[in-house]
PDB file of C-alpha atoms in Angstrom:
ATOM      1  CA  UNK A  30       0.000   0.000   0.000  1.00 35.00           C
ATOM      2  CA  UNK A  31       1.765   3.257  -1.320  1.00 36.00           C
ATOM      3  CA  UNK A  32       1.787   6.292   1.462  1.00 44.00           C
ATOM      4  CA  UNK A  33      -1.099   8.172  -0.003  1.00 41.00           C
ATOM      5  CA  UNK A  34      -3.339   5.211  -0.011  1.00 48.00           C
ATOM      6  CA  UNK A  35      -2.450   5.644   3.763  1.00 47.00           C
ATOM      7  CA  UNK A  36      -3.176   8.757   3.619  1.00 46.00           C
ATOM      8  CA  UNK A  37      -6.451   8.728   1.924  1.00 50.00           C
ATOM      9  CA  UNK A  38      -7.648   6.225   5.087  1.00 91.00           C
ATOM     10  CA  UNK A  39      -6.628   8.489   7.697  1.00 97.00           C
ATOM     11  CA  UNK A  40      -9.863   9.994   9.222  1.00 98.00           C
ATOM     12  CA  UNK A  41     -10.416  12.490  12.006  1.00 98.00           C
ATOM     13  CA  UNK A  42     -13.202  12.053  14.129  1.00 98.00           C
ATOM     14  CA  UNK A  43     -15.327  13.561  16.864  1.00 98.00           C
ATOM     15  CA  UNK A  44     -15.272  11.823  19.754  1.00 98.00           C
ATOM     16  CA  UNK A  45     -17.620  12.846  23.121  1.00 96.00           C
ATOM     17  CA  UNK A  46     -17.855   9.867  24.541  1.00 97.00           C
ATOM     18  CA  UNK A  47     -21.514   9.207  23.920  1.00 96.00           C
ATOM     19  CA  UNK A  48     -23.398   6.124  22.060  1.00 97.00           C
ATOM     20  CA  UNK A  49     -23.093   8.775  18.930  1.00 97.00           C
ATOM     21  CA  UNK A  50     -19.462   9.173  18.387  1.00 98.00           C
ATOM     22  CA  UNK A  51     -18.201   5.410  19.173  1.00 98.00           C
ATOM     23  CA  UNK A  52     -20.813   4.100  16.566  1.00 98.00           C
ATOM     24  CA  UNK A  53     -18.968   6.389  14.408  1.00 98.00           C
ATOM     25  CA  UNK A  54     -15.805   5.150  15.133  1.00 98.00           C
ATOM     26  CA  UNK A  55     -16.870   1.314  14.695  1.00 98.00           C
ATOM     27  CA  UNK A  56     -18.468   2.437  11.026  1.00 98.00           C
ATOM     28  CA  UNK A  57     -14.585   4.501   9.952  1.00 98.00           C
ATOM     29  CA  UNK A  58     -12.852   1.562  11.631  1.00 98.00           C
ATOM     30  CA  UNK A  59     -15.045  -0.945   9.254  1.00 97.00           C
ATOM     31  CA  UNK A  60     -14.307   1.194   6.258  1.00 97.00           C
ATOM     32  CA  UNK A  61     -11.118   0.631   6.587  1.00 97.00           C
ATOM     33  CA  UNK A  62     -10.001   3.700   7.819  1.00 98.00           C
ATOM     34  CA  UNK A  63      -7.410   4.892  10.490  1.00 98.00           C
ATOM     35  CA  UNK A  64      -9.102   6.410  13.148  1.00 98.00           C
ATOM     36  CA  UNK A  65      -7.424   9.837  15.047  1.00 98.00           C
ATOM     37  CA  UNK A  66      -9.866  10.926  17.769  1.00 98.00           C
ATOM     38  CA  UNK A  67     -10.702  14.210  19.076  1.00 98.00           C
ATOM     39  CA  UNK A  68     -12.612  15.115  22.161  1.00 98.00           C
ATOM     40  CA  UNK A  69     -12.712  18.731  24.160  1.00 97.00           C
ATOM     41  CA  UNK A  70     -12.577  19.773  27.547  1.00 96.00           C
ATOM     42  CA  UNK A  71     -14.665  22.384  26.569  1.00 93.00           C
ATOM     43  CA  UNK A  72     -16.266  23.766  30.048  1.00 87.00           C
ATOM     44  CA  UNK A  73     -19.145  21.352  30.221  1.00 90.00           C
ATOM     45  CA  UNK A  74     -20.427  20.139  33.811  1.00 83.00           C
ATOM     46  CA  UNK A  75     -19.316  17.069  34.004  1.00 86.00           C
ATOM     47  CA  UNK A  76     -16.110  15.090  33.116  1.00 91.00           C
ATOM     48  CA  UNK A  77     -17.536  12.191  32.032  1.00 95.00           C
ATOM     49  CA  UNK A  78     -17.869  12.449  28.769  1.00 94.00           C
ATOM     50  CA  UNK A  79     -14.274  12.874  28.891  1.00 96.00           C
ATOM     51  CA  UNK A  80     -13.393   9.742  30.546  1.00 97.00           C
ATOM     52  CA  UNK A  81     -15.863   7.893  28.361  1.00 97.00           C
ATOM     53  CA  UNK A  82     -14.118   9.186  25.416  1.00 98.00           C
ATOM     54  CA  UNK A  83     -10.802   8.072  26.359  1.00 98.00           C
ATOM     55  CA  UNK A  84     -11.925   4.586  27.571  1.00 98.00           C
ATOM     56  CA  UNK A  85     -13.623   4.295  24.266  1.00 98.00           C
ATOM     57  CA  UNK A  86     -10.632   5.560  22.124  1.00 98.00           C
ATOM     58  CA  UNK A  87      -8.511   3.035  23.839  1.00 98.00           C
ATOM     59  CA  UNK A  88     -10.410   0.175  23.703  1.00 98.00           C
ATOM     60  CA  UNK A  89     -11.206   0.481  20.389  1.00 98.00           C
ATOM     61  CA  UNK A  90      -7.651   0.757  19.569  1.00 98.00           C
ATOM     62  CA  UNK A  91      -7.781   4.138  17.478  1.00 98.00           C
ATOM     63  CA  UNK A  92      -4.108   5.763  16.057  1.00 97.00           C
ATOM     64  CA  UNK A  93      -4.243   8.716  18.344  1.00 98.00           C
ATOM     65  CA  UNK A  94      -6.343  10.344  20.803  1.00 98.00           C
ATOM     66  CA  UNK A  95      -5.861  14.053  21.496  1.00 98.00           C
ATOM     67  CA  UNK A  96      -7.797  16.145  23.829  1.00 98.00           C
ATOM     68  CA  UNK A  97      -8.278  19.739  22.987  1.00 98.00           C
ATOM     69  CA  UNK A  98      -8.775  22.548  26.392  1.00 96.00           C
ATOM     70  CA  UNK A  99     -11.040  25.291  25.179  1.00 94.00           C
ATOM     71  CA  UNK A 100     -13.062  27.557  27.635  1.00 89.00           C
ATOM     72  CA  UNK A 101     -16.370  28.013  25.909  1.00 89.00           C
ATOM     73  CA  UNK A 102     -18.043  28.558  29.509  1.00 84.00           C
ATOM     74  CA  UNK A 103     -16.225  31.864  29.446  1.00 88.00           C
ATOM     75  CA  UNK A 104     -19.271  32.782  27.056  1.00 87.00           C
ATOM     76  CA  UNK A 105     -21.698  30.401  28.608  1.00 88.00           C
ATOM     77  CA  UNK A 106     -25.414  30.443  26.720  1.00 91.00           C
ATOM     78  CA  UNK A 107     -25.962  26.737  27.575  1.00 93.00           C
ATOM     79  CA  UNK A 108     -27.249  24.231  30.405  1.00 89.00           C
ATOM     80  CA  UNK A 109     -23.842  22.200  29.640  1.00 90.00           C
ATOM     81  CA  UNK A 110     -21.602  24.938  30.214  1.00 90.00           C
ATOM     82  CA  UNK A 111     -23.330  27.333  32.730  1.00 88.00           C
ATOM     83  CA  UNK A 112     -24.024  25.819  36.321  1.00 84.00           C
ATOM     84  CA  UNK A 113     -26.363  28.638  36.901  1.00 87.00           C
ATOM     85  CA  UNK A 114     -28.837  26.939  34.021  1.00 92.00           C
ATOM     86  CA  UNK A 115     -30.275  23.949  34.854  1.00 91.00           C
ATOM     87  CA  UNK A 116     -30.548  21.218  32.444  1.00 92.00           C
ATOM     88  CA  UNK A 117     -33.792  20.409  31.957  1.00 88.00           C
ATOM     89  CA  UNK A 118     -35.600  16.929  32.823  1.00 89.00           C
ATOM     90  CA  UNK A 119     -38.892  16.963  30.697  1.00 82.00           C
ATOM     91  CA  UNK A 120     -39.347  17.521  27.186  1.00 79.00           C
ATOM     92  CA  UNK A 121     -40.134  21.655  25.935  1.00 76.00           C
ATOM     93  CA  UNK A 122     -41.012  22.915  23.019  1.00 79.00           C
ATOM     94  CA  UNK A 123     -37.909  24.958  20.450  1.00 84.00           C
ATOM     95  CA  UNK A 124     -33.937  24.632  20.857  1.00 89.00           C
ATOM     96  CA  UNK A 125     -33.351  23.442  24.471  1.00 87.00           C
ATOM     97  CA  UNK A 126     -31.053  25.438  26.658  1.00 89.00           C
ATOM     98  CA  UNK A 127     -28.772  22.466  26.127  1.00 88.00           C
ATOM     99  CA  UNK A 128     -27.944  23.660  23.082  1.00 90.00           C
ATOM    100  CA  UNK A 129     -24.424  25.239  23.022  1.00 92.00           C
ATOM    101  CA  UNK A 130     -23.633  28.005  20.716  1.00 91.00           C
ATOM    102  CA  UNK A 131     -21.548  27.591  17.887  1.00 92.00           C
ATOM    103  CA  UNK A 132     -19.951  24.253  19.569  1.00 94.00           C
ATOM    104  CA  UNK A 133     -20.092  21.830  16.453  1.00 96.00           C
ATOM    105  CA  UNK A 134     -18.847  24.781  14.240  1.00 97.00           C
ATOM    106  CA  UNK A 135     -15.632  25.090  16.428  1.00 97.00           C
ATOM    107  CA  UNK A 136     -15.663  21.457  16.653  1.00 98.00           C
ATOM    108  CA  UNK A 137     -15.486  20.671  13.542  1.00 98.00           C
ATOM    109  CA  UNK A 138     -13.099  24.004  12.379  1.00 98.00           C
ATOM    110  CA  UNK A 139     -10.473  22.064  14.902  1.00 98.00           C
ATOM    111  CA  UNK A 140     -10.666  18.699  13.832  1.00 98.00           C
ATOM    112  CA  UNK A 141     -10.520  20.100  10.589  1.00 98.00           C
ATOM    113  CA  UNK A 142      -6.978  21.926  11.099  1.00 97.00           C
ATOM    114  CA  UNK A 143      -5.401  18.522  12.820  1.00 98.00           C
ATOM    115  CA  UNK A 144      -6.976  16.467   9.543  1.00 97.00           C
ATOM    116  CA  UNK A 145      -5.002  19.072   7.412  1.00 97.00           C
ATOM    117  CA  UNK A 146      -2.232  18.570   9.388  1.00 97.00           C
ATOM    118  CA  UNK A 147      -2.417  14.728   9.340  1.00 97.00           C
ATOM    119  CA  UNK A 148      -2.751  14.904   5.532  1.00 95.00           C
ATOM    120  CA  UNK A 149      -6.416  12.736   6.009  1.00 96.00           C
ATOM    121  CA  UNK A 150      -9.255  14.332   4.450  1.00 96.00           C
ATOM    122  CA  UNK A 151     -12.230  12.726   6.282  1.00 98.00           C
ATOM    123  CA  UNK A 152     -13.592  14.370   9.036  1.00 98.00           C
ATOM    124  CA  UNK A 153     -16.445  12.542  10.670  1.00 98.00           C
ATOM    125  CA  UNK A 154     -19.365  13.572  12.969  1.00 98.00           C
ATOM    126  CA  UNK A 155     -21.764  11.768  14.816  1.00 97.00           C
ATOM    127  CA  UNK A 156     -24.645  14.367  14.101  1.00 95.00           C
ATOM    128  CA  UNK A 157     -28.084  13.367  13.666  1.00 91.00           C
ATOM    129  CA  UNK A 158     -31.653  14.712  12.511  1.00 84.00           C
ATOM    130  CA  UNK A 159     -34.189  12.371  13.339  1.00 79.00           C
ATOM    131  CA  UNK A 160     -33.722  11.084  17.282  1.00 69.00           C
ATOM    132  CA  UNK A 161     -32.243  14.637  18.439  1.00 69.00           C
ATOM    133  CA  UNK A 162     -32.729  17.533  20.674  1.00 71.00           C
ATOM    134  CA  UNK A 163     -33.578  20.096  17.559  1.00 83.00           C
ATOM    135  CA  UNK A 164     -30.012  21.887  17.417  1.00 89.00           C
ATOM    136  CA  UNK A 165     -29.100  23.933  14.584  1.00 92.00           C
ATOM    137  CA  UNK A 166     -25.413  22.197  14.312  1.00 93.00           C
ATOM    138  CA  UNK A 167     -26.837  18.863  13.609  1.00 92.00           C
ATOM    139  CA  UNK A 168     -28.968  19.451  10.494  1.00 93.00           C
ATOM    140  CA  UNK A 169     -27.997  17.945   6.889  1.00 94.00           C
ATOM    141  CA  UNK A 170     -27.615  21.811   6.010  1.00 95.00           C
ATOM    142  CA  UNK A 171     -25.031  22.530   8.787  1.00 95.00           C
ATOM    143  CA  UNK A 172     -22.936  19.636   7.677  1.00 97.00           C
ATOM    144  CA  UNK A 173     -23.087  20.272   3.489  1.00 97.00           C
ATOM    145  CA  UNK A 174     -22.367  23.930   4.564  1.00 98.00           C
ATOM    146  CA  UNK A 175     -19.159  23.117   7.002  1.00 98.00           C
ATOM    147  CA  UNK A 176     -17.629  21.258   3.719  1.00 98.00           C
ATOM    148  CA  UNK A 177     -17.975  23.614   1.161  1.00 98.00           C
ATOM    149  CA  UNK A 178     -16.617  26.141   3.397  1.00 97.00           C
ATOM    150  CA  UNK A 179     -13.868  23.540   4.487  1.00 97.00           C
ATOM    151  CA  UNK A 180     -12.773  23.637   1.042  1.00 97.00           C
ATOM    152  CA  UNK A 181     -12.286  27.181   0.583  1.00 96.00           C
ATOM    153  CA  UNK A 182     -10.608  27.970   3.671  1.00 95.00           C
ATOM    154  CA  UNK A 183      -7.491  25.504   3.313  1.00 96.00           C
ATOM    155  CA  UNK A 184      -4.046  25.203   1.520  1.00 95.00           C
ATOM    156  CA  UNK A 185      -5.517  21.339   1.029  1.00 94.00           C
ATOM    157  CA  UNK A 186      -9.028  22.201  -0.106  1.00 93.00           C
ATOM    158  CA  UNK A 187      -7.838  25.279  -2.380  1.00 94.00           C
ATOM    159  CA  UNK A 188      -5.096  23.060  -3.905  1.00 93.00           C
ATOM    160  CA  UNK A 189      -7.704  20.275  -4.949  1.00 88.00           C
ATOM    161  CA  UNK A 190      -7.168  17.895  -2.196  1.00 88.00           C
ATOM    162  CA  UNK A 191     -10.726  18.473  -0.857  1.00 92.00           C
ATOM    163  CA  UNK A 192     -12.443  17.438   2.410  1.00 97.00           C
ATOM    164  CA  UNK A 193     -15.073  15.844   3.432  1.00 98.00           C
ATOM    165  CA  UNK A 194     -17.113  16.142   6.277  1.00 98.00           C
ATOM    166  CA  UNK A 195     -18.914  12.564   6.744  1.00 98.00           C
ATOM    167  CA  UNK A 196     -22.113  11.922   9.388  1.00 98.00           C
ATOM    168  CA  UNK A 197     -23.357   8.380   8.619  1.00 98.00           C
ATOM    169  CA  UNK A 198     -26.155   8.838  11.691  1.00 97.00           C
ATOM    170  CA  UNK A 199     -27.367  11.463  10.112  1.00 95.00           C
ATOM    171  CA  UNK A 200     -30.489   9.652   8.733  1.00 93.00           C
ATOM    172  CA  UNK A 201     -30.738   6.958  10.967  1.00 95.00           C
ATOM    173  CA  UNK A 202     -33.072   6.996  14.036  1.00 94.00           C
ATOM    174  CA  UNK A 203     -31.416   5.973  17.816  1.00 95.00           C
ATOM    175  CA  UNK A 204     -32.665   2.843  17.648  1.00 96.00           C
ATOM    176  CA  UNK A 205     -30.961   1.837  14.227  1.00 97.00           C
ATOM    177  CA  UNK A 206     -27.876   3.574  15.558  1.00 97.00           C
ATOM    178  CA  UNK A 207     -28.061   1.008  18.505  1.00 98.00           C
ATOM    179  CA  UNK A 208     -28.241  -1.943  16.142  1.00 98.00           C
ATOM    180  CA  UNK A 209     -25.379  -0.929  13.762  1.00 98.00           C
ATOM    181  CA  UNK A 210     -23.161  -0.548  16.787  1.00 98.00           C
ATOM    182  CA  UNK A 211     -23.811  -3.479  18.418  1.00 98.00           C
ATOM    183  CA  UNK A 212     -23.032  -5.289  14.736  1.00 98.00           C
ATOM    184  CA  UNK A 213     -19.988  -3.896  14.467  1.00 98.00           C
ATOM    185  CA  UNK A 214     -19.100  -4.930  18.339  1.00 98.00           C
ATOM    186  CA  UNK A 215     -19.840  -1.804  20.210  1.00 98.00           C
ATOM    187  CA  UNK A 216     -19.210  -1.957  23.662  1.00 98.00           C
ATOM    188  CA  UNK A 217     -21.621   0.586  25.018  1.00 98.00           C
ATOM    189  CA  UNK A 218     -21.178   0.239  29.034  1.00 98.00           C
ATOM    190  CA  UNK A 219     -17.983   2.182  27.978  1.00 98.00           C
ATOM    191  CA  UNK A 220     -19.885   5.504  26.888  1.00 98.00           C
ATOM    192  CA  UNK A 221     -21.441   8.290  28.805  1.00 97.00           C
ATOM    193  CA  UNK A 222     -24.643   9.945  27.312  1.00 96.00           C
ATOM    194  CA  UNK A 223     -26.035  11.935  29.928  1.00 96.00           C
ATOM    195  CA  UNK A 224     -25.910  15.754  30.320  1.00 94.00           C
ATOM    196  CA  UNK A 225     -25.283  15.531  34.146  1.00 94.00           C
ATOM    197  CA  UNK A 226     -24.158  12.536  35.023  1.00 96.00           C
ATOM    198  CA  UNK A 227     -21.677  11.690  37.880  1.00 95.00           C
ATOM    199  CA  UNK A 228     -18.227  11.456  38.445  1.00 91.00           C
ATOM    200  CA  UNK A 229     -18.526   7.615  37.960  1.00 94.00           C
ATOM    201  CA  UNK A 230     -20.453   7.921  35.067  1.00 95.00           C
ATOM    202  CA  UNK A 231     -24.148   7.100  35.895  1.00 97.00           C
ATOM    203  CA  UNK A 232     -26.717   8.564  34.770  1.00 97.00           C
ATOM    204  CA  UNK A 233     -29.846  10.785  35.529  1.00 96.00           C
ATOM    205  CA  UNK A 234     -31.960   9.427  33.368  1.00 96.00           C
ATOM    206  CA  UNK A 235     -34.033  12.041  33.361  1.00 94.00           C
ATOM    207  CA  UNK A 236     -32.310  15.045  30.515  1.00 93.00           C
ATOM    208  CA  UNK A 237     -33.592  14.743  26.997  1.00 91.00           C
ATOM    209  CA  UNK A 238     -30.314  12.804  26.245  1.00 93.00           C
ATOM    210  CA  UNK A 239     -30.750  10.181  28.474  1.00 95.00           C
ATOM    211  CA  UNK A 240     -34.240  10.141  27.114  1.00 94.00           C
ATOM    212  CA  UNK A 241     -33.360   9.793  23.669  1.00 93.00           C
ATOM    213  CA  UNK A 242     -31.013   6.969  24.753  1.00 96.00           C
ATOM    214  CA  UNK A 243     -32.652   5.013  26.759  1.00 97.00           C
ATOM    215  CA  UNK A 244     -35.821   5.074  23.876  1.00 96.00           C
ATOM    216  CA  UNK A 245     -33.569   4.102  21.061  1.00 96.00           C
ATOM    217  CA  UNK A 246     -32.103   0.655  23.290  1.00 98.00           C
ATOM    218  CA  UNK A 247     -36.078   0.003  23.766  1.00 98.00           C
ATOM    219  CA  UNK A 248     -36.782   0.305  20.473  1.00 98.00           C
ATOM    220  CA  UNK A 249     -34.094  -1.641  19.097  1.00 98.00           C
ATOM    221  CA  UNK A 250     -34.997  -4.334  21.502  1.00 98.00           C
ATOM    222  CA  UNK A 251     -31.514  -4.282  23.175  1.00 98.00           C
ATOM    223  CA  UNK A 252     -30.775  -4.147  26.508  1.00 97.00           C
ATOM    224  CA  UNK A 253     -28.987  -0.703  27.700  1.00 97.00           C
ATOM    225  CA  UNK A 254     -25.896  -0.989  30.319  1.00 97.00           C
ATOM    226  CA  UNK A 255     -26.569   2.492  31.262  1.00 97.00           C
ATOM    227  CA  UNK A 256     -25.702   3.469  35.020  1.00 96.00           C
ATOM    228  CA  UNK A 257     -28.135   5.366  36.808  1.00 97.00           C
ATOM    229  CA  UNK A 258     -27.280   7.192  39.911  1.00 91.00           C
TER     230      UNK A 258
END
């Protein structure tokens, strides 16, 4: 295999720690890809996401997990990064206050620089529009958008070697993202889903996300090792 075949099968990829992003990283891993992680310490309430993110990176034996510091509580706007907002437990109507502003775009912008760097040009996302909260960063549009822009905002993209920006959940509801995973081996005791959970990992089972999860295991007819505190 020459180096840019290698190259070509390097992917970057979004990792929180959730059922989302380790699906994601079972489907690149299946494709054949080379899988370089990226999660963010990003001022959310709890840490684990983070741990889940690492225990998942590990065990699924990616290339390279790096862990990005930002401080996007310093602007707060969201449940997730603003203790003084509480994350809501039953189901309202618009964008929740879980939503945080601008995250996926910075997300994304990052992971996009260390693909550039890494000379991959696959950037996947575990965004999706049918079982989801409503956020404006998850929609077909955002993600189309994000690549076309990728593309004009790079020495790679503007010298031909274009990007893509790849979110195979984006059509498929939580329950059929349950079922893929678990074909392709998913270990999902190892992930964190839940917008407050605790220090060890369990679970409220009460925030929309936790909600979301715990209807897509049902529906798939799978049992869920979720924690719950």
């Amino acid at each position: 295999m020459t180096e840019q075949t290698l190259d070509q099968k390097r992917a970057v990829i979004l990792l929180s720690g959730g059922l989302d992003s380790a699906t994601v990283v079972a489907m690149a891993q299946a494709q054949g890809y080379s899988c370089y992680t990226m999660s963010f310490d990003y001022g959310q309430r709890h840490r684990a996401e983070l741990n889940a993110a690492a225990r998942v990176a590990r065990e699924m034996g990616v290339v390279e997990h790096k862990v990005i510091g930002l401080n996007l509580n310093g602007i707060g706007g969201s449940a997730l990064t603003d203790s003084s907002i509480d994350v809501p437990e039953t189901p309202g109507e618009g964008i929740p206050v879980t939503y945080v502003p601008a995250r996926n775009t910075v997300f994304l912008s990052l992971a996009l620089g260390w693909a550039e760097v890494l000379n991959a040009r696959d950037i996947f996302i575990g965004v999706n529009a049918v079982d989801y909260s409503g956020y404006p960063d998850c929609r077909p549009e955002f993600v189309e958008s994000f690549e076309r822009m990728a593309n004009l905002a790079t020495k790679a993209g503007v010298e031909g070697q274009g990007f893509r920006i790849l979110a195979p959940l984006q059509n498929l509801s939580k329950a059929d993202i349950v079922k893929a995973g678990v074909g392709l081996g998913v270990d999902y005791s190892l992930t964190v889903s839940c917008y407050q959970a605790d220090d060890d990992g369990r679970a409220c089972g009460k925030c929309d996300s936790c909600r979301l999860r715990a209807e897509g295991f049902q529906a798939a007819g799978i049992t869920d090792p979720t924690r719950y505190f």
